[in-house]
Amino acid sequence: MQISFLKDLATPRDPTSPFSFLNYLFSKGRLQKFINLGTFLPARREYEDYMRWCASHFSRAVRYGTEITRVDAVHNPDTGKVDRFNVHWTDLATGLPGSACARNVVVATGGSPAVPPLFAPFATGSDARFIHSSHYATAIPSLSPSLLAPASPKHFVVVGGGQSAAEIYVDLGVRFPEAKVTLLVKDSSLRPSDDSPFVNEIFDPDRVTPTYELGAAERAAKREKDKGTNYGVVRLELLERIYAELYAQEVDEPCEEKWRCRVRDSTTVVGVERLQGSSQSGGVRLEIAKTGKENAEREVLEVGLVVFATGYVRDAHVRILEGTRGLLAAEGGGAAAVAAPVEETAEEAPVEEAPVAETAPETTPEVVAPEPVEVQTTTETTVESTPAPPASLPAPGTITSVTAVAPAPETTTTTTTTETTTTETTETTPSPSSSAAAVTAPSAPSAAADATTTEEIKTTVSITSTPPIFPVGRDYKVQYAPGAVEEGAGVWLQGCNERTHGLSDTLLSILAHRGGEVVQSIFGPSGSK
């Protein structure tokens, strides 16, 4: 773990709670031995067991194996206001739908793995060799036999530059002592996390309110400054271990290309291809290039496994609450609304060490409701080809390669202009240029060996207004339009409010306090005791 065990599910709010980590240790008979360890940082597997132990006390009140599909508002026929919400789900074992009705709904779905578009076609299937870091601990035992098969390349790659990437890189080196292990880092170097006591105060519960009260621009600047404590960084002790092991290899072998374990910085994955033929069963071919020089010289790696530690997206609540969007002030006729920028961007190369930000952008309740949206899209396609028959794209399950191609600096293939109009100001913001993705499949039989096909697509998107997202108050309650929802009913969001409540919103650091504040908001001051 990267935080003290004292920041558990209960202790910061109630040190006498039976659900503290210390009481868990006492119940398991390991308290004295844990004290002898002299550490504040338990192993991840022990902390997972602690959380399972806590959850076991509420098994009768939890429905596992279900996926929430949507939340709908229910109007009171007498008042016309919403007084309940229908929560719909699907049973993952049977596929059967279900629902429940409640006055209060807390959406705390957590993050979903951010899968780089370049890797997505290869991250599923019976022989998937691309796994997200969140699946590593559970997937690696079952993958081990196939990874050790004679035909599989004995070279494993980890993509990322944060704590998870570094830990997995070390574990692969220990778990597979005969295999090569390479850590690909997009940044110019692995960087240490800052967990000094003064900096750690940004995770204190009393920092949330001052952060929430800042303006949108100030909050964004503060969040960017604070990221060095948690995003894309590695604990110093682990960095020192990795560096010492690399140095030991250099003592024995001066040529780095011959090392078994390597850390390659300033490196981006720009192409992926599944190796063909029974002699290379299960392997993949990666094309890598120097970060910022993706169109320059490339290197090819044939590997048996790719683990990508590319963070998480925290936007599930937007899909789940879509049925209540009409209650927001922007669409309900109220004065307050929150506008979310709409961006049209190409896919980026998938070497990202920082977690992916939520798709829901910054919110400020003071923005005036925008005018109705009008979207105009113009697409011009020009195809020049010889009489040779064109190659057809493979079915989704048969994609053989994906390559990211960065456009040349002097060429613009996609231009997107976004105009946001409110009653006060009008802003025009062009989207930044980024790389495009090309999917390559085996060509169909050709009548002419030198036949070529060139396709150029230019897209212009004009947006005169933007749709609202789901703004929340300091108490994490969704701020629907005034008078739309009856007093005592509502929806609360947990773990997806980093942009308004600060960096600690998605972390364990103040989870106990956040939970208490939500309970207090629903039931009043006495409810959180």
Coordinates of C-alpha atoms in Angstrom, one line a residue:
M1 CA 0.0 0.0 0.0
Q2 CA 1.0 3.6 -0.4
I3 CA -0.9 5.1 2.5
S4 CA -1.0 4.4 6.2
F5 CA -3.2 1.6 7.5
L6 CA -4.7 4.2 9.9
K7 CA -6.5 5.7 6.8
D8 CA -8.8 2.7 6.7
L9 CA -12.5 2.5 6.2
A10 CA -13.4 3.8 9.7
T11 CA -10.5 5.0 11.9
P12 CA -10.2 8.6 10.8
R13 CA -13.8 9.3 11.6
D14 CA -14.3 6.9 14.5
P15 CA -11.2 5.3 16.1
T16 CA -13.4 3.1 18.2
S17 CA -15.2 1.5 15.2
P18 CA -15.2 -2.3 15.0
F19 CA -14.4 -2.0 11.3
S20 CA -10.9 -0.5 11.8
F21 CA -7.8 -2.2 10.3
L22 CA -6.5 -2.8 13.8
N23 CA -9.6 -4.6 14.9
Y24 CA -9.4 -6.7 11.7
L25 CA -5.8 -7.7 12.7
F26 CA -7.0 -8.5 16.3
S27 CA -9.8 -10.6 14.9
K28 CA -7.4 -12.5 12.7
G29 CA -4.9 -13.0 15.5
R30 CA -2.1 -11.1 13.8
L31 CA -2.1 -7.8 15.7
Q32 CA 1.1 -8.5 17.7
K33 CA 3.0 -9.8 14.7
F34 CA 1.9 -6.8 12.6
I35 CA 3.2 -4.5 15.3
N36 CA 6.5 -6.4 15.2
L37 CA 6.8 -5.5 11.4
G38 CA 7.2 -1.9 12.4
T39 CA 5.4 -0.6 9.3
F40 CA 2.4 1.6 8.5
L41 CA 2.1 0.1 5.0
P42 CA 0.4 -3.3 4.8
A43 CA 0.7 -5.5 1.8
R44 CA -2.0 -5.1 -0.9
R45 CA -3.2 -8.6 -0.5
E46 CA -3.7 -8.1 3.3
Y47 CA -5.5 -4.9 2.8
E48 CA -7.8 -6.6 0.2
D49 CA -8.5 -9.3 2.8
Y50 CA -9.4 -6.5 5.3
M51 CA -11.9 -5.0 2.9
R52 CA -13.4 -8.4 2.2
W53 CA -13.7 -8.9 6.0
C54 CA -15.5 -5.6 6.4
A55 CA -17.8 -6.4 3.5
S56 CA -18.7 -9.8 4.9
H57 CA -20.6 -8.1 7.7
F58 CA -23.1 -6.7 5.2
S59 CA -23.5 -9.6 2.8
R60 CA -27.2 -9.8 3.4
A61 CA -27.6 -6.2 2.3
V62 CA -25.5 -6.4 -0.8
R63 CA -26.5 -7.9 -4.2
Y64 CA -23.3 -9.0 -5.9
G65 CA -22.9 -10.0 -9.6
T66 CA -25.2 -7.2 -10.9
E67 CA -24.5 -4.4 -13.3
I68 CA -26.4 -1.1 -12.9
T69 CA -27.8 -0.1 -16.2
R70 CA -29.7 3.1 -15.5
V71 CA -31.5 5.3 -12.9
D72 CA -34.8 6.8 -13.7
A73 CA -36.7 9.5 -11.9
V74 CA -40.3 8.9 -10.6
H75 CA -42.6 11.9 -10.3
N76 CA -45.1 12.3 -7.6
P77 CA -48.5 12.7 -9.4
D78 CA -49.7 15.2 -6.8
T79 CA -46.8 17.6 -6.7
G80 CA -45.2 16.9 -10.1
K81 CA -41.8 16.7 -8.4
V82 CA -39.5 13.7 -8.3
D83 CA -39.8 11.9 -5.0
R84 CA -38.2 8.5 -5.9
F85 CA -35.7 6.9 -8.3
N86 CA -35.9 3.5 -10.0
V87 CA -32.6 1.8 -10.1
H88 CA -32.3 -0.9 -12.9
W89 CA -29.8 -3.6 -13.1
T90 CA -28.9 -6.8 -15.0
D91 CA -27.9 -10.1 -13.2
L92 CA -24.6 -11.0 -14.7
A93 CA -25.1 -14.7 -14.0
T94 CA -28.6 -15.1 -15.5
G95 CA -28.9 -12.0 -17.7
L96 CA -32.3 -11.3 -16.1
P97 CA -33.2 -7.6 -15.4
G98 CA -34.2 -6.3 -12.0
S99 CA -35.0 -3.0 -10.3
A100 CA -35.6 -1.3 -7.0
C101 CA -37.2 2.0 -6.0
A102 CA -35.5 4.4 -3.5
R103 CA -35.7 8.0 -2.3
N104 CA -31.9 8.2 -1.9
V105 CA -29.4 6.8 -4.4
V106 CA -25.6 6.8 -3.9
V107 CA -23.6 6.2 -7.1
A108 CA -20.1 4.9 -6.1
T109 CA -19.1 2.8 -9.1
G110 CA -15.4 3.4 -8.9
G111 CA -13.1 3.5 -11.9
S112 CA -13.0 1.4 -15.0
P113 CA -9.7 0.4 -16.6
A114 CA -8.6 2.8 -19.3
V115 CA -7.7 0.6 -22.3
P116 CA -5.6 2.4 -24.9
P117 CA -7.4 2.3 -28.3
L118 CA -4.2 0.8 -29.8
F119 CA -4.5 -2.2 -27.4
A120 CA -8.3 -2.6 -27.4
P121 CA -8.6 -5.1 -30.3
F122 CA -6.1 -7.4 -28.6
A123 CA -7.3 -7.2 -24.9
T124 CA -10.1 -9.7 -25.2
G125 CA -10.4 -13.3 -26.3
S126 CA -9.3 -16.7 -25.0
D127 CA -5.6 -15.9 -25.6
A128 CA -5.5 -12.2 -24.7
R129 CA -2.0 -11.1 -24.1
F130 CA -2.9 -7.6 -23.1
I131 CA -4.1 -7.1 -19.6
H132 CA -4.7 -4.0 -17.5
S133 CA -2.8 -3.6 -14.3
S134 CA -6.1 -3.9 -12.3
H135 CA -6.4 -7.5 -13.6
Y136 CA -2.8 -8.5 -13.2
A137 CA -3.0 -10.2 -9.7
T138 CA -6.0 -12.3 -10.7
A139 CA -5.0 -13.0 -14.4
I140 CA -1.3 -13.8 -14.1
P141 CA -1.7 -17.2 -12.4
S142 CA -4.0 -18.6 -15.1
L143 CA -1.8 -17.0 -17.9
S144 CA 1.4 -18.5 -16.6
P145 CA 1.2 -21.9 -18.3
S146 CA 0.6 -20.3 -21.7
L147 CA 3.3 -17.7 -21.1
L148 CA 5.8 -20.5 -20.4
A149 CA 4.8 -22.5 -23.5
P150 CA 7.8 -23.2 -25.8
A151 CA 6.2 -21.3 -28.7
S152 CA 5.4 -18.1 -26.7
P153 CA 8.0 -15.3 -26.8
K154 CA 9.8 -15.1 -23.4
H155 CA 9.7 -11.3 -23.3
F156 CA 7.2 -9.4 -21.2
V157 CA 6.5 -5.7 -21.4
V158 CA 4.9 -3.3 -18.9
V159 CA 3.6 0.0 -20.2
G160 CA 3.4 2.9 -17.7
G161 CA 5.4 5.0 -15.3
G162 CA 3.5 4.9 -12.0
Q163 CA 3.6 2.7 -8.9
S164 CA 1.5 -0.1 -10.3
A165 CA 3.7 -0.3 -13.4
A166 CA 6.9 -0.4 -11.3
E167 CA 5.5 -3.1 -9.0
I168 CA 4.3 -5.3 -11.8
Y169 CA 7.7 -4.9 -13.6
V170 CA 9.5 -6.1 -10.5
D171 CA 7.0 -9.0 -9.9
L172 CA 7.4 -10.3 -13.5
G173 CA 11.1 -10.3 -13.1
V174 CA 10.9 -12.4 -9.9
R175 CA 8.0 -14.6 -11.1
F176 CA 9.6 -15.5 -14.5
P177 CA 13.4 -15.6 -13.8
E178 CA 14.2 -16.9 -17.3
A179 CA 12.2 -14.2 -19.2
K180 CA 13.1 -10.8 -20.4
V181 CA 11.1 -7.9 -18.8
T182 CA 10.9 -4.4 -20.2
L183 CA 9.3 -1.4 -18.6
L184 CA 8.3 1.2 -21.2
V185 CA 7.9 4.8 -19.8
K186 CA 6.6 7.6 -21.9
D187 CA 8.2 10.3 -19.6
S188 CA 11.9 11.0 -19.7
S189 CA 12.3 9.2 -16.4
L190 CA 10.6 7.4 -13.6
R191 CA 9.7 10.0 -10.9
P192 CA 9.4 9.7 -7.1
S193 CA 6.1 10.3 -5.3
D194 CA 6.1 13.1 -2.8
D195 CA 4.8 11.8 0.5
S196 CA 6.4 14.3 2.8
P197 CA 4.3 15.3 5.8
F198 CA 3.5 18.9 4.6
V199 CA 2.5 17.8 1.1
N200 CA 0.4 14.9 2.5
E201 CA -1.8 17.5 4.2
I202 CA -3.5 18.0 0.8
F203 CA -5.3 14.7 1.6
D204 CA -6.6 16.0 5.0
P205 CA -10.4 16.1 5.3
D206 CA -10.4 19.8 6.2
R207 CA -8.9 20.6 2.7
V208 CA -12.0 19.6 0.8
T209 CA -14.2 22.6 1.5
P210 CA -11.5 25.2 0.6
T211 CA -10.8 23.3 -2.6
Y212 CA -14.5 23.2 -3.5
E213 CA -14.9 26.9 -2.9
L214 CA -12.1 27.8 -5.3
G215 CA -12.9 28.9 -8.9
A216 CA -12.8 26.4 -11.7
A217 CA -9.4 27.6 -13.0
E218 CA -7.8 27.7 -9.5
R219 CA -9.0 24.2 -8.8
A220 CA -7.6 22.9 -12.1
A221 CA -4.2 24.5 -11.3
K222 CA -4.2 23.1 -7.8
R223 CA -5.1 19.6 -9.0
E224 CA -2.3 19.7 -11.6
K225 CA 0.2 20.8 -8.9
D226 CA -0.9 18.1 -6.5
K227 CA -0.7 15.2 -9.0
G228 CA 3.0 14.6 -8.2
T229 CA 1.8 13.0 -4.9
N230 CA -0.2 10.2 -6.5
Y231 CA -0.3 10.1 -10.4
G232 CA 2.5 8.7 -12.5
V233 CA 5.0 8.5 -9.7
V234 CA 6.7 5.7 -7.7
R235 CA 7.7 5.4 -4.1
L236 CA 11.3 6.2 -3.5
E237 CA 12.1 2.8 -1.9
L238 CA 10.9 0.9 -5.0
L239 CA 12.8 3.3 -7.4
E240 CA 16.0 2.7 -5.4
R241 CA 15.5 -1.1 -5.7
I242 CA 14.9 -1.0 -9.4
Y243 CA 18.0 1.2 -10.0
A244 CA 20.2 -1.0 -7.8
E245 CA 19.1 -4.1 -9.8
L246 CA 19.8 -2.3 -13.1
Y247 CA 23.2 -1.3 -11.9
A248 CA 24.0 -4.9 -10.9
Q249 CA 23.2 -6.0 -14.4
E250 CA 25.6 -3.4 -15.8
V251 CA 28.4 -4.7 -13.6
D252 CA 28.0 -8.1 -15.2
E253 CA 27.1 -6.9 -18.7
P254 CA 28.0 -3.4 -20.0
C255 CA 25.8 -3.8 -23.1
E256 CA 22.3 -2.8 -22.0
E257 CA 20.6 -4.5 -25.0
K258 CA 21.7 -7.8 -23.4
W259 CA 20.1 -7.2 -20.0
R260 CA 17.3 -9.4 -18.9
C261 CA 15.4 -6.5 -17.2
R262 CA 15.3 -3.0 -18.7
V263 CA 13.6 0.3 -18.1
R264 CA 13.3 2.3 -21.3
D265 CA 12.2 5.9 -20.9
S266 CA 10.9 8.4 -23.5
T267 CA 9.3 5.5 -25.3
T268 CA 5.9 5.2 -26.9
V269 CA 4.1 2.2 -28.4
V270 CA 3.0 3.1 -32.0
G271 CA 2.0 -0.2 -33.5
V272 CA 0.6 -3.6 -32.5
E273 CA 0.4 -6.8 -34.5
R274 CA -0.5 -10.4 -33.5
L275 CA 2.2 -12.8 -34.5
Q276 CA 1.0 -15.3 -37.1
G277 CA 1.8 -19.0 -37.4
S278 CA 1.9 -21.9 -34.9
S279 CA 5.5 -21.3 -34.1
Q280 CA 4.7 -17.9 -32.6
S281 CA 1.4 -18.9 -30.9
G282 CA 0.1 -16.3 -28.5
G283 CA 2.8 -13.7 -29.3
V284 CA 2.4 -10.1 -30.4
R285 CA 4.7 -7.6 -32.1
L286 CA 5.1 -4.1 -30.7
E287 CA 6.5 -1.2 -32.6
I288 CA 8.0 1.4 -30.3
A289 CA 9.5 4.9 -31.0
K290 CA 11.0 7.7 -29.1
T291 CA 8.3 9.9 -27.5
G292 CA 7.7 13.0 -29.6
K293 CA 9.3 11.3 -32.7
E294 CA 6.7 8.7 -33.4
N295 CA 7.1 9.1 -37.2
A296 CA 10.9 8.6 -37.0
E297 CA 12.8 5.4 -36.6
R298 CA 10.9 2.5 -35.0
E299 CA 12.0 -0.6 -33.1
V300 CA 10.2 -3.9 -33.1
L301 CA 9.7 -6.1 -30.0
E302 CA 8.2 -9.6 -30.1
V303 CA 6.6 -10.2 -26.7
G304 CA 4.4 -12.8 -25.0
L305 CA 2.6 -10.4 -22.6
V306 CA 1.8 -6.7 -22.4
V307 CA 0.6 -5.3 -19.1
F308 CA -0.6 -1.7 -19.4
A309 CA -0.8 0.4 -16.2
T310 CA -2.7 3.3 -17.9
G311 CA -5.0 4.4 -15.2
Y312 CA -8.8 4.6 -15.0
V313 CA -11.8 6.4 -16.3
R314 CA -14.5 7.5 -13.8
D315 CA -17.5 8.3 -16.0
A316 CA -19.9 5.4 -15.3
H317 CA -22.2 7.8 -13.4
V318 CA -22.8 9.8 -16.6
R319 CA -24.3 6.8 -18.4
I320 CA -26.2 5.5 -15.3
L321 CA -27.8 8.9 -14.6
E322 CA -28.6 9.7 -18.3
G323 CA -32.3 9.2 -17.6
T324 CA -32.3 12.0 -15.0
R325 CA -30.5 14.6 -17.2
G326 CA -33.8 16.3 -17.9
L327 CA -33.9 17.4 -14.2
L328 CA -30.8 19.5 -14.6
A329 CA -31.2 23.3 -14.6
A330 CA -30.0 23.6 -18.2
E331 CA -32.8 21.6 -19.5
G332 CA -35.3 22.3 -16.8
G333 CA -35.5 26.0 -17.4
G334 CA -33.6 27.0 -14.3
A335 CA -30.9 29.7 -14.1
A336 CA -27.9 27.6 -13.1
A337 CA -26.3 25.0 -15.4
V338 CA -22.9 23.5 -15.9
A339 CA -21.4 23.3 -19.4
A340 CA -19.1 20.5 -20.4
P341 CA -16.6 21.1 -23.3
V342 CA -17.1 18.8 -26.3
E343 CA -13.9 17.6 -27.9
E344 CA -13.3 15.7 -31.1
T345 CA -9.8 14.3 -30.9
A346 CA -7.9 11.4 -32.6
E347 CA -6.6 8.5 -30.6
E348 CA -3.3 8.9 -28.8
A349 CA -0.4 6.5 -28.5
P350 CA -1.1 4.3 -25.5
V351 CA 1.9 4.9 -23.2
E352 CA 0.3 6.8 -20.4
E353 CA 1.5 6.6 -16.8
A354 CA -1.1 9.0 -15.3
P355 CA -4.7 7.9 -14.7
V356 CA -7.0 9.1 -17.4
A357 CA -9.2 12.0 -16.2
E358 CA -12.9 11.7 -16.0
T359 CA -14.8 12.5 -19.2
A360 CA -17.0 14.8 -17.2
P361 CA -15.1 18.1 -17.2
E362 CA -14.9 20.9 -14.7
T363 CA -18.2 22.2 -13.3
T364 CA -19.2 25.6 -11.9
P365 CA -22.7 26.2 -10.8
E366 CA -22.6 29.9 -11.7
V367 CA -22.6 29.4 -15.5
V368 CA -25.7 30.5 -17.2
A369 CA -27.7 27.9 -19.2
P370 CA -26.5 27.7 -22.8
E371 CA -28.8 28.0 -25.8
P372 CA -30.1 24.9 -27.6
V373 CA -27.4 22.9 -29.3
E374 CA -26.9 22.8 -33.1
V375 CA -24.3 20.4 -34.5
Q376 CA -23.3 20.5 -38.1
T377 CA -20.9 17.9 -39.4
T378 CA -19.4 18.0 -42.9
T379 CA -17.4 15.1 -44.1
E380 CA -15.5 15.1 -47.4
T381 CA -14.0 11.8 -48.7
T382 CA -11.7 11.5 -51.7
V383 CA -10.6 8.1 -52.8
E384 CA -8.1 7.6 -55.6
S385 CA -7.4 4.0 -56.6
T386 CA -6.2 1.8 -59.4
P387 CA -8.3 -1.1 -60.8
A388 CA -7.0 -3.4 -58.1
P389 CA -9.8 -4.6 -55.7
P390 CA -9.5 -2.9 -52.3
A391 CA -8.5 -4.7 -49.2
S392 CA -11.4 -5.4 -46.7
L393 CA -11.2 -4.7 -43.0
P394 CA -11.3 -7.9 -40.9
A395 CA -14.1 -8.7 -38.5
P396 CA -13.6 -7.4 -35.0
G397 CA -12.3 -10.7 -33.8
T398 CA -9.7 -11.0 -36.5
I399 CA -7.8 -7.7 -36.4
T400 CA -4.2 -8.4 -37.0
S401 CA -2.5 -5.1 -36.5
V402 CA -3.2 -1.5 -35.3
T403 CA -0.8 1.3 -35.9
A404 CA -0.8 4.9 -34.6
V405 CA 0.4 7.4 -37.1
A406 CA 1.1 11.0 -36.1
P407 CA 0.4 13.5 -38.8
A408 CA 3.2 15.6 -40.1
P409 CA 3.5 19.0 -38.5
E410 CA 2.6 20.8 -41.8
T411 CA -0.4 18.6 -42.5
T412 CA -3.8 18.8 -40.9
T413 CA -6.1 15.9 -41.6
T414 CA -8.9 16.6 -39.1
T415 CA -10.0 20.1 -37.9
T416 CA -12.5 20.5 -35.1
T417 CA -13.9 23.9 -34.0
T418 CA -16.0 24.2 -30.9
E419 CA -18.0 27.3 -30.2
T420 CA -19.6 27.6 -26.8
T421 CA -22.2 30.3 -26.5
T422 CA -23.8 31.6 -23.2
T423 CA -25.7 34.7 -22.5
E424 CA -22.5 36.4 -21.5
T425 CA -19.6 35.3 -23.6
T426 CA -18.8 33.4 -26.8
E427 CA -15.6 31.3 -27.0
T428 CA -14.1 29.5 -30.0
T429 CA -11.6 26.8 -29.2
P430 CA -9.9 24.6 -31.8
S431 CA -9.1 21.1 -30.6
P432 CA -5.4 20.2 -30.4
S433 CA -4.0 18.0 -33.1
S434 CA -3.2 14.4 -32.1
S435 CA -2.3 11.1 -33.7
A436 CA -4.7 9.1 -35.9
A437 CA -5.1 5.3 -35.8
A438 CA -5.0 3.0 -38.8
V439 CA -6.2 -0.6 -38.8
T440 CA -4.3 -3.0 -41.1
A441 CA -5.6 -6.4 -42.3
P442 CA -4.3 -8.9 -44.8
S443 CA -5.0 -7.6 -48.3
A444 CA -7.4 -9.3 -50.7
P445 CA -5.9 -10.9 -53.8
S446 CA -4.7 -8.1 -56.1
A447 CA -4.6 -8.1 -59.9
A448 CA -1.9 -5.5 -59.9
A449 CA 1.1 -5.8 -57.6
D450 CA 1.7 -2.0 -57.6
A451 CA -1.9 -1.0 -56.9
T452 CA -2.5 1.7 -54.3
T453 CA -5.4 3.2 -52.6
T454 CA -5.3 6.6 -51.0
E455 CA -8.1 8.0 -48.8
E456 CA -8.3 11.4 -47.3
I457 CA -11.0 12.4 -44.8
K458 CA -11.6 15.9 -43.6
T459 CA -14.1 16.5 -40.9
T460 CA -15.4 19.8 -39.5
V461 CA -17.7 19.9 -36.5
S462 CA -19.3 23.1 -35.4
I463 CA -21.0 23.2 -32.0
T464 CA -22.8 26.3 -30.9
S465 CA -23.6 25.1 -27.3
T466 CA -22.7 22.2 -25.0
P467 CA -24.7 19.8 -22.9
P468 CA -24.7 19.9 -19.1
I469 CA -23.1 17.2 -16.9
F470 CA -24.0 16.4 -13.3
P471 CA -22.9 19.1 -10.9
V472 CA -22.6 18.3 -7.2
G473 CA -22.7 20.3 -4.1
R474 CA -20.2 20.2 -1.3
D475 CA -22.2 17.3 0.3
Y476 CA -21.7 15.3 -3.0
K477 CA -25.5 15.6 -3.8
V478 CA -26.3 16.1 -7.5
Q479 CA -27.7 19.6 -8.0
Y480 CA -30.8 19.2 -10.0
A481 CA -32.9 22.2 -11.0
P482 CA -34.5 24.0 -8.0
G483 CA -37.9 22.5 -7.3
A484 CA -37.3 19.5 -9.6
V485 CA -36.7 17.0 -6.7
E486 CA -38.6 16.8 -3.4
E487 CA -36.8 17.6 -0.2
G488 CA -35.4 14.4 1.3
A489 CA -34.9 12.7 -2.1
G490 CA -31.8 12.8 -4.3
V491 CA -28.7 11.3 -5.8
W492 CA -25.2 11.4 -4.4
L493 CA -21.9 10.8 -6.3
Q494 CA -18.8 9.2 -4.7
G495 CA -15.3 8.8 -6.2
C496 CA -15.8 10.8 -9.4
N497 CA -15.6 14.4 -8.0
E498 CA -11.9 15.0 -8.2
R499 CA -12.4 18.1 -10.3
T500 CA -14.5 19.8 -7.6
H501 CA -13.5 18.2 -4.3
G502 CA -9.8 17.7 -4.9
L503 CA -7.3 14.9 -5.5
S504 CA -8.4 12.8 -2.5
D505 CA -11.9 12.3 -3.8
T506 CA -10.9 9.1 -5.6
L507 CA -8.5 7.8 -2.9
L508 CA -8.8 5.9 0.4
S509 CA -7.4 8.8 2.3
I510 CA -10.7 10.4 3.4
L511 CA -13.1 7.6 2.4
A512 CA -14.3 7.3 6.0
H513 CA -15.1 11.1 6.1
R514 CA -16.7 11.1 2.7
G515 CA -19.0 8.3 3.7
G516 CA -19.9 10.1 6.9
E517 CA -20.7 13.3 5.0
V518 CA -23.0 11.5 2.6
V519 CA -24.9 9.8 5.5
Q520 CA -25.2 13.1 7.2
S521 CA -26.5 14.8 4.1
I522 CA -29.2 12.1 3.7
F523 CA -30.3 11.5 7.3
G524 CA -29.1 14.6 9.1
P525 CA -26.4 15.2 11.7
S526 CA -27.5 12.3 13.9
G527 CA -27.4 9.8 11.0
S528 CA -23.6 9.8 10.8
K529 CA -22.9 8.9 14.4

